[in-house]
Amino acid sequence: MINNRIIEVCIGNAEDVAELNDIAIDRIELNSALELGGLTVSVGELIEAKKLTSKPICCMVRPRGAGFCYSDTEYNTMIIDAKMLLENGADGIVFGFLNKDDTIDLIRTKAMADLIHSYGKEAIFHKAFDETHDMEKATLELIDCGINRILTSGGKNYPHIENGFPILKDLISKYNDKITFLVGGGVRDYNVASIIENTNCSQIHMSSRYQAIDNGEYDKLSKEKLIKILENI
């Protein structure tokens, strides 16, 4: 925690976990394929990551890119993945279910939240939230579904998170006693202080990555970028 703000860092592989042990961050979001927006992490990756840190690790459950409205098969796969990750030490599950009209899929969201809570862990709704057309209504629905935390940049404005400041400030002021808003999406060293000042968020999410090249391209943690961001909080 820095200046009373909880810091979450998003990474795309277990190897990056060890890089975070000597940095003042509070929580890790573990994904695969950050270059695709973050997909479901394997159980093996989680097991290896847990060996490398005592920090809480929340795991992404997202079977593919390209939207958040899933078939029955995809949904069933997500439930199975979530169970396996929870049984192997995940401290929370990050997910998002929308209907075809970009409203919250209430039935699936509540079912996933109930599953996660049955393990005593946190249910986190990811930036699918920013695809909804009425974020205040979506917030109230997610509260009713038992979601613990929403990852949001206040709308579809990446990388210009400043465009979401008014809605973020409004939602946080109204509902932060009922649900936590994890502000993220475009957090940089030059804007992180402004994000905190203009939204009054208590938690902030960042990826601080660079494109590594090794027989292909994939995203890895940039410790240097991360440290620069943290210095400005």
PDB file of C-alpha atoms in Angstrom:
ATOM      1  CA  MET A   1       0.000   0.000   0.000  1.00  0.00           C
ATOM      2  CA  ILE A   2       1.299   3.445  -0.953  1.00  0.00           C
ATOM      3  CA  ASN A   3      -0.327   6.569   0.494  1.00  0.00           C
ATOM      4  CA  ASN A   4      -3.315   4.480   1.578  1.00  0.00           C
ATOM      5  CA  ARG A   5      -3.863   3.147  -1.949  1.00  0.00           C
ATOM      6  CA  ILE A   6      -3.954  -0.580  -2.678  1.00  0.00           C
ATOM      7  CA  ILE A   7      -1.812  -1.361  -5.708  1.00  0.00           C
ATOM      8  CA  GLU A   8      -2.570  -4.249  -8.057  1.00  0.00           C
ATOM      9  CA  VAL A   9      -0.239  -5.280 -10.871  1.00  0.00           C
ATOM     10  CA  CYS A  10      -1.376  -7.317 -13.853  1.00  0.00           C
ATOM     11  CA  ILE A  11       1.129  -9.812 -15.274  1.00  0.00           C
ATOM     12  CA  GLY A  12       1.043 -12.437 -17.990  1.00  0.00           C
ATOM     13  CA  ASN A  13       3.229 -15.241 -16.642  1.00  0.00           C
ATOM     14  CA  ALA A  14       4.584 -16.795 -13.452  1.00  0.00           C
ATOM     15  CA  GLU A  15       8.156 -15.698 -14.157  1.00  0.00           C
ATOM     16  CA  ASP A  16       7.195 -12.055 -13.622  1.00  0.00           C
ATOM     17  CA  VAL A  17       5.898 -12.780 -10.108  1.00  0.00           C
ATOM     18  CA  ALA A  18       9.331 -12.893  -8.509  1.00  0.00           C
ATOM     19  CA  GLU A  19      10.055  -9.409  -9.877  1.00  0.00           C
ATOM     20  CA  LEU A  20       7.303  -8.014  -7.651  1.00  0.00           C
ATOM     21  CA  ASN A  21       8.436  -9.380  -4.298  1.00  0.00           C
ATOM     22  CA  ASP A  22      10.663  -6.437  -3.406  1.00  0.00           C
ATOM     23  CA  ILE A  23       8.185  -3.788  -4.636  1.00  0.00           C
ATOM     24  CA  ALA A  24       5.464  -2.202  -2.488  1.00  0.00           C
ATOM     25  CA  ILE A  25       2.477  -3.651  -4.320  1.00  0.00           C
ATOM     26  CA  ASP A  26      -0.410  -5.413  -2.638  1.00  0.00           C
ATOM     27  CA  ARG A  27      -1.933  -7.830  -5.114  1.00  0.00           C
ATOM     28  CA  ILE A  28      -1.262  -9.585  -8.423  1.00  0.00           C
ATOM     29  CA  GLU A  29      -3.641 -10.300 -11.275  1.00  0.00           C
ATOM     30  CA  LEU A  30      -2.320 -13.311 -13.169  1.00  0.00           C
ATOM     31  CA  ASN A  31      -3.296 -13.809 -16.815  1.00  0.00           C
ATOM     32  CA  SER A  32      -2.097 -15.538 -19.901  1.00  0.00           C
ATOM     33  CA  ALA A  33      -1.699 -13.697 -23.208  1.00  0.00           C
ATOM     34  CA  LEU A  34      -1.735 -10.072 -22.090  1.00  0.00           C
ATOM     35  CA  GLU A  35      -1.106  -9.165 -25.704  1.00  0.00           C
ATOM     36  CA  LEU A  36      -4.657 -10.433 -26.353  1.00  0.00           C
ATOM     37  CA  GLY A  37      -6.116  -8.483 -23.466  1.00  0.00           C
ATOM     38  CA  GLY A  38      -5.574 -11.231 -20.896  1.00  0.00           C
ATOM     39  CA  LEU A  39      -6.958 -14.770 -21.055  1.00  0.00           C
ATOM     40  CA  THR A  40      -7.510 -17.641 -18.620  1.00  0.00           C
ATOM     41  CA  VAL A  41      -4.359 -18.599 -16.768  1.00  0.00           C
ATOM     42  CA  SER A  42      -3.451 -22.279 -16.491  1.00  0.00           C
ATOM     43  CA  VAL A  43      -3.455 -24.116 -13.185  1.00  0.00           C
ATOM     44  CA  GLY A  44       0.215 -24.916 -13.714  1.00  0.00           C
ATOM     45  CA  GLU A  45       1.052 -21.230 -14.075  1.00  0.00           C
ATOM     46  CA  LEU A  46      -0.800 -20.442 -10.856  1.00  0.00           C
ATOM     47  CA  ILE A  47       0.927 -23.239  -8.937  1.00  0.00           C
ATOM     48  CA  GLU A  48       4.340 -21.991 -10.040  1.00  0.00           C
ATOM     49  CA  ALA A  49       3.401 -18.378  -9.266  1.00  0.00           C
ATOM     50  CA  LYS A  50       2.282 -19.292  -5.732  1.00  0.00           C
ATOM     51  CA  LYS A  51       5.726 -20.775  -5.098  1.00  0.00           C
ATOM     52  CA  LEU A  52       7.338 -17.413  -5.860  1.00  0.00           C
ATOM     53  CA  THR A  53       5.336 -14.997  -3.715  1.00  0.00           C
ATOM     54  CA  SER A  54       3.177 -14.622  -0.635  1.00  0.00           C
ATOM     55  CA  LYS A  55       1.218 -11.777  -2.240  1.00  0.00           C
ATOM     56  CA  PRO A  56      -2.440 -12.511  -3.103  1.00  0.00           C
ATOM     57  CA  ILE A  57      -2.960 -13.703  -6.667  1.00  0.00           C
ATOM     58  CA  CYS A  58      -6.259 -13.201  -8.504  1.00  0.00           C
ATOM     59  CA  CYS A  59      -6.641 -15.192 -11.710  1.00  0.00           C
ATOM     60  CA  MET A  60      -8.244 -14.218 -14.992  1.00  0.00           C
ATOM     61  CA  VAL A  61     -10.929 -16.532 -16.367  1.00  0.00           C
ATOM     62  CA  ARG A  62     -11.588 -15.485 -19.962  1.00  0.00           C
ATOM     63  CA  PRO A  63     -11.573 -18.197 -22.651  1.00  0.00           C
ATOM     64  CA  ARG A  64     -11.056 -15.925 -25.653  1.00  0.00           C
ATOM     65  CA  GLY A  65     -10.805 -12.334 -26.760  1.00  0.00           C
ATOM     66  CA  ALA A  66     -13.470 -10.588 -28.847  1.00  0.00           C
ATOM     67  CA  GLY A  67     -16.332  -9.797 -26.536  1.00  0.00           C
ATOM     68  CA  PHE A  68     -17.845 -11.046 -23.300  1.00  0.00           C
ATOM     69  CA  CYS A  69     -21.005 -12.856 -24.408  1.00  0.00           C
ATOM     70  CA  TYR A  70     -20.276 -16.564 -24.279  1.00  0.00           C
ATOM     71  CA  SER A  71     -21.804 -19.795 -25.539  1.00  0.00           C
ATOM     72  CA  ASP A  72     -22.947 -22.470 -23.103  1.00  0.00           C
ATOM     73  CA  THR A  73     -19.776 -24.444 -23.795  1.00  0.00           C
ATOM     74  CA  GLU A  74     -17.570 -21.424 -23.116  1.00  0.00           C
ATOM     75  CA  TYR A  75     -19.482 -20.644 -19.927  1.00  0.00           C
ATOM     76  CA  ASN A  76     -19.190 -24.209 -18.655  1.00  0.00           C
ATOM     77  CA  THR A  77     -15.472 -24.128 -19.408  1.00  0.00           C
ATOM     78  CA  MET A  78     -15.111 -20.919 -17.395  1.00  0.00           C
ATOM     79  CA  ILE A  79     -16.872 -22.464 -14.402  1.00  0.00           C
ATOM     80  CA  ILE A  80     -14.583 -25.502 -14.536  1.00  0.00           C
ATOM     81  CA  ASP A  81     -11.491 -23.298 -14.884  1.00  0.00           C
ATOM     82  CA  ALA A  82     -12.580 -21.140 -11.951  1.00  0.00           C
ATOM     83  CA  LYS A  83     -13.096 -24.199  -9.733  1.00  0.00           C
ATOM     84  CA  MET A  84      -9.692 -25.604 -10.607  1.00  0.00           C
ATOM     85  CA  LEU A  85      -7.942 -22.297  -9.985  1.00  0.00           C
ATOM     86  CA  LEU A  86      -9.723 -21.799  -6.656  1.00  0.00           C
ATOM     87  CA  GLU A  87      -8.835 -25.318  -5.585  1.00  0.00           C
ATOM     88  CA  ASN A  88      -5.195 -24.557  -6.343  1.00  0.00           C
ATOM     89  CA  GLY A  89      -4.867 -21.362  -4.363  1.00  0.00           C
ATOM     90  CA  ALA A  90      -6.332 -18.486  -6.372  1.00  0.00           C
ATOM     91  CA  ASP A  91      -7.250 -15.632  -4.036  1.00  0.00           C
ATOM     92  CA  GLY A  92      -9.882 -14.318  -6.426  1.00  0.00           C
ATOM     93  CA  ILE A  93     -11.308 -14.833  -9.903  1.00  0.00           C
ATOM     94  CA  VAL A  94     -11.480 -12.048 -12.486  1.00  0.00           C
ATOM     95  CA  PHE A  95     -14.266 -12.472 -15.043  1.00  0.00           C
ATOM     96  CA  GLY A  96     -17.076 -10.742 -16.897  1.00  0.00           C
ATOM     97  CA  PHE A  97     -20.369 -11.860 -18.446  1.00  0.00           C
ATOM     98  CA  LEU A  98     -22.432  -9.638 -20.730  1.00  0.00           C
ATOM     99  CA  ASN A  99     -25.564 -10.198 -22.782  1.00  0.00           C
ATOM    100  CA  LYS A 100     -25.623  -9.498 -26.505  1.00  0.00           C
ATOM    101  CA  ASP A 101     -26.860  -5.960 -25.820  1.00  0.00           C
ATOM    102  CA  ASP A 102     -23.887  -5.282 -23.494  1.00  0.00           C
ATOM    103  CA  THR A 103     -25.950  -5.432 -20.317  1.00  0.00           C
ATOM    104  CA  ILE A 104     -24.779  -7.519 -17.361  1.00  0.00           C
ATOM    105  CA  ASP A 105     -25.640 -11.210 -17.645  1.00  0.00           C
ATOM    106  CA  LEU A 106     -27.111 -11.411 -14.158  1.00  0.00           C
ATOM    107  CA  ILE A 107     -27.684 -15.164 -13.979  1.00  0.00           C
ATOM    108  CA  ARG A 108     -24.154 -16.154 -14.973  1.00  0.00           C
ATOM    109  CA  THR A 109     -22.529 -13.368 -12.986  1.00  0.00           C
ATOM    110  CA  LYS A 110     -24.293 -14.349  -9.776  1.00  0.00           C
ATOM    111  CA  ALA A 111     -23.559 -18.032 -10.351  1.00  0.00           C
ATOM    112  CA  MET A 112     -19.844 -17.329 -10.755  1.00  0.00           C
ATOM    113  CA  ALA A 113     -19.780 -14.974  -7.750  1.00  0.00           C
ATOM    114  CA  ASP A 114     -21.544 -17.587  -5.606  1.00  0.00           C
ATOM    115  CA  LEU A 115     -19.025 -20.223  -6.683  1.00  0.00           C
ATOM    116  CA  ILE A 116     -16.084 -17.972  -5.812  1.00  0.00           C
ATOM    117  CA  HIS A 117     -17.562 -17.009  -2.450  1.00  0.00           C
ATOM    118  CA  SER A 118     -18.126 -20.682  -1.606  1.00  0.00           C
ATOM    119  CA  TYR A 119     -14.314 -20.905  -1.499  1.00  0.00           C
ATOM    120  CA  GLY A 120     -14.105 -17.751   0.624  1.00  0.00           C
ATOM    121  CA  LYS A 121     -12.428 -15.795  -2.196  1.00  0.00           C
ATOM    122  CA  GLU A 122     -13.083 -12.536  -4.076  1.00  0.00           C
ATOM    123  CA  ALA A 123     -15.239 -12.102  -7.176  1.00  0.00           C
ATOM    124  CA  ILE A 124     -13.888  -9.414  -9.497  1.00  0.00           C
ATOM    125  CA  PHE A 125     -15.773  -8.136 -12.552  1.00  0.00           C
ATOM    126  CA  HIS A 126     -13.296  -6.965 -15.161  1.00  0.00           C
ATOM    127  CA  LYS A 127     -13.430  -4.228 -17.803  1.00  0.00           C
ATOM    128  CA  ALA A 128     -16.394  -5.805 -19.539  1.00  0.00           C
ATOM    129  CA  PHE A 129     -18.085  -3.344 -17.183  1.00  0.00           C
ATOM    130  CA  ASP A 130     -16.836  -0.503 -19.394  1.00  0.00           C
ATOM    131  CA  GLU A 131     -18.783  -1.917 -22.358  1.00  0.00           C
ATOM    132  CA  THR A 132     -22.112  -1.360 -20.611  1.00  0.00           C
ATOM    133  CA  HIS A 133     -24.218   1.623 -21.639  1.00  0.00           C
ATOM    134  CA  ASP A 134     -25.438   2.514 -18.136  1.00  0.00           C
ATOM    135  CA  MET A 135     -22.576   2.072 -15.682  1.00  0.00           C
ATOM    136  CA  GLU A 136     -24.593   3.173 -12.671  1.00  0.00           C
ATOM    137  CA  LYS A 137     -27.259   0.557 -13.352  1.00  0.00           C
ATOM    138  CA  ALA A 138     -24.526  -2.025 -13.988  1.00  0.00           C
ATOM    139  CA  THR A 139     -22.900  -1.112 -10.670  1.00  0.00           C
ATOM    140  CA  LEU A 140     -26.134  -1.681  -8.765  1.00  0.00           C
ATOM    141  CA  GLU A 141     -26.636  -5.008 -10.531  1.00  0.00           C
ATOM    142  CA  LEU A 142     -23.107  -6.157  -9.699  1.00  0.00           C
ATOM    143  CA  ILE A 143     -23.645  -5.195  -6.066  1.00  0.00           C
ATOM    144  CA  ASP A 144     -26.781  -7.343  -6.059  1.00  0.00           C
ATOM    145  CA  CYS A 145     -24.832 -10.212  -7.642  1.00  0.00           C
ATOM    146  CA  GLY A 146     -22.287 -10.104  -4.823  1.00  0.00           C
ATOM    147  CA  ILE A 147     -19.312  -8.810  -6.803  1.00  0.00           C
ATOM    148  CA  ASN A 148     -16.524  -7.574  -4.531  1.00  0.00           C
ATOM    149  CA  ARG A 149     -14.646  -5.364  -6.964  1.00  0.00           C
ATOM    150  CA  ILE A 150     -15.016  -3.780 -10.415  1.00  0.00           C
ATOM    151  CA  LEU A 151     -12.021  -3.095 -12.661  1.00  0.00           C
ATOM    152  CA  THR A 152     -12.864   0.007 -14.681  1.00  0.00           C
ATOM    153  CA  SER A 153     -11.528   3.052 -16.467  1.00  0.00           C
ATOM    154  CA  GLY A 154     -14.943   4.716 -16.425  1.00  0.00           C
ATOM    155  CA  GLY A 155     -15.908   3.690 -19.949  1.00  0.00           C
ATOM    156  CA  LYS A 156     -14.405   2.743 -23.296  1.00  0.00           C
ATOM    157  CA  ASN A 157     -11.667   5.343 -23.280  1.00  0.00           C
ATOM    158  CA  TYR A 158      -8.368   3.416 -23.269  1.00  0.00           C
ATOM    159  CA  PRO A 159      -5.681   4.736 -23.252  1.00  0.00           C
ATOM    160  CA  HIS A 160      -7.232   8.118 -22.360  1.00  0.00           C
ATOM    161  CA  ILE A 161      -8.392   7.230 -18.878  1.00  0.00           C
ATOM    162  CA  GLU A 162      -8.847  10.921 -18.069  1.00  0.00           C
ATOM    163  CA  ASN A 163     -12.044  10.833 -20.140  1.00  0.00           C
ATOM    164  CA  GLY A 164     -13.495   8.538 -17.507  1.00  0.00           C
ATOM    165  CA  PHE A 165     -12.711  10.738 -14.509  1.00  0.00           C
ATOM    166  CA  PRO A 166     -16.244  12.198 -14.102  1.00  0.00           C
ATOM    167  CA  ILE A 167     -18.010   8.821 -14.082  1.00  0.00           C
ATOM    168  CA  LEU A 168     -15.336   7.242 -11.884  1.00  0.00           C
ATOM    169  CA  LYS A 169     -15.575  10.029  -9.318  1.00  0.00           C
ATOM    170  CA  ASP A 170     -19.363   9.830  -9.333  1.00  0.00           C
ATOM    171  CA  LEU A 171     -19.525   6.040  -8.940  1.00  0.00           C
ATOM    172  CA  ILE A 172     -16.871   5.975  -6.230  1.00  0.00           C
ATOM    173  CA  SER A 173     -18.559   8.742  -4.244  1.00  0.00           C
ATOM    174  CA  LYS A 174     -21.937   6.985  -4.405  1.00  0.00           C
ATOM    175  CA  TYR A 175     -21.114   3.293  -4.061  1.00  0.00           C
ATOM    176  CA  ASN A 176     -17.618   2.787  -2.651  1.00  0.00           C
ATOM    177  CA  ASP A 177     -19.157   1.665   0.658  1.00  0.00           C
ATOM    178  CA  LYS A 178     -20.946  -1.185  -1.143  1.00  0.00           C
ATOM    179  CA  ILE A 179     -18.426  -2.261  -3.794  1.00  0.00           C
ATOM    180  CA  THR A 180     -14.785  -1.477  -4.525  1.00  0.00           C
ATOM    181  CA  PHE A 181     -13.757   0.267  -7.729  1.00  0.00           C
ATOM    182  CA  LEU A 182     -10.342  -0.808  -8.963  1.00  0.00           C
ATOM    183  CA  VAL A 183      -9.295   1.939 -11.368  1.00  0.00           C
ATOM    184  CA  GLY A 184      -7.154   0.797 -14.282  1.00  0.00           C
ATOM    185  CA  GLY A 185      -6.631   0.939 -18.017  1.00  0.00           C
ATOM    186  CA  GLY A 186      -4.081   3.474 -19.229  1.00  0.00           C
ATOM    187  CA  VAL A 187      -2.329   4.084 -15.888  1.00  0.00           C
ATOM    188  CA  ARG A 188       1.074   5.655 -16.558  1.00  0.00           C
ATOM    189  CA  ASP A 189       3.781   7.408 -14.549  1.00  0.00           C
ATOM    190  CA  TYR A 190       2.685  10.799 -15.905  1.00  0.00           C
ATOM    191  CA  ASN A 191      -1.026  10.439 -15.067  1.00  0.00           C
ATOM    192  CA  VAL A 192      -1.266   8.262 -11.970  1.00  0.00           C
ATOM    193  CA  ALA A 193      -1.265  11.215  -9.547  1.00  0.00           C
ATOM    194  CA  SER A 194      -4.008  12.887 -11.578  1.00  0.00           C
ATOM    195  CA  ILE A 195      -6.051   9.674 -11.604  1.00  0.00           C
ATOM    196  CA  ILE A 196      -5.967   9.469  -7.830  1.00  0.00           C
ATOM    197  CA  GLU A 197      -6.668  13.182  -7.350  1.00  0.00           C
ATOM    198  CA  ASN A 198      -9.595  13.277  -9.786  1.00  0.00           C
ATOM    199  CA  THR A 199     -11.313  10.011  -8.844  1.00  0.00           C
ATOM    200  CA  ASN A 200     -10.441   9.558  -5.158  1.00  0.00           C
ATOM    201  CA  CYS A 201      -9.972   5.862  -5.844  1.00  0.00           C
ATOM    202  CA  SER A 202      -8.710   3.628  -3.037  1.00  0.00           C
ATOM    203  CA  GLN A 203      -7.333   0.955  -5.380  1.00  0.00           C
ATOM    204  CA  ILE A 204      -5.435   1.206  -8.656  1.00  0.00           C
ATOM    205  CA  HIS A 205      -4.488  -1.385 -11.290  1.00  0.00           C
ATOM    206  CA  MET A 206      -1.586  -1.282 -13.742  1.00  0.00           C
ATOM    207  CA  SER A 207       0.244  -3.630 -16.102  1.00  0.00           C
ATOM    208  CA  SER A 208       3.524  -1.775 -16.796  1.00  0.00           C
ATOM    209  CA  ARG A 209       4.515  -4.032 -19.657  1.00  0.00           C
ATOM    210  CA  TYR A 210       6.726  -4.141 -22.680  1.00  0.00           C
ATOM    211  CA  GLN A 211       6.767  -6.303 -25.777  1.00  0.00           C
ATOM    212  CA  ALA A 212       9.359  -9.042 -25.480  1.00  0.00           C
ATOM    213  CA  ILE A 213      10.581 -10.817 -28.596  1.00  0.00           C
ATOM    214  CA  ASP A 214      11.685 -14.445 -28.413  1.00  0.00           C
ATOM    215  CA  ASN A 215      10.568 -16.470 -31.432  1.00  0.00           C
ATOM    216  CA  GLY A 216       7.463 -14.282 -31.402  1.00  0.00           C
ATOM    217  CA  GLU A 217       6.089 -11.375 -29.411  1.00  0.00           C
ATOM    218  CA  TYR A 218       4.522 -11.400 -25.978  1.00  0.00           C
ATOM    219  CA  ASP A 219       4.064  -8.976 -23.093  1.00  0.00           C
ATOM    220  CA  LYS A 220       6.273  -9.015 -20.008  1.00  0.00           C
ATOM    221  CA  LEU A 221       6.487  -6.897 -16.891  1.00  0.00           C
ATOM    222  CA  SER A 222       8.689  -3.813 -17.060  1.00  0.00           C
ATOM    223  CA  LYS A 223       9.951  -3.371 -13.518  1.00  0.00           C
ATOM    224  CA  GLU A 224      11.423  -0.011 -14.464  1.00  0.00           C
ATOM    225  CA  LYS A 225       8.079   1.353 -15.735  1.00  0.00           C
ATOM    226  CA  LEU A 226       6.312   0.046 -12.663  1.00  0.00           C
ATOM    227  CA  ILE A 227       8.734   1.714 -10.269  1.00  0.00           C
ATOM    228  CA  LYS A 228       8.284   5.040 -12.093  1.00  0.00           C
ATOM    229  CA  ILE A 229       4.507   4.785 -11.684  1.00  0.00           C
ATOM    230  CA  LEU A 230       4.760   3.933  -8.002  1.00  0.00           C
ATOM    231  CA  GLU A 231       7.087   6.858  -7.387  1.00  0.00           C
ATOM    232  CA  ASN A 232       4.283   9.178  -8.534  1.00  0.00           C
ATOM    233  CA  ILE A 233       1.552   7.791  -6.272  1.00  0.00           C
TER     234      ILE A 233
END
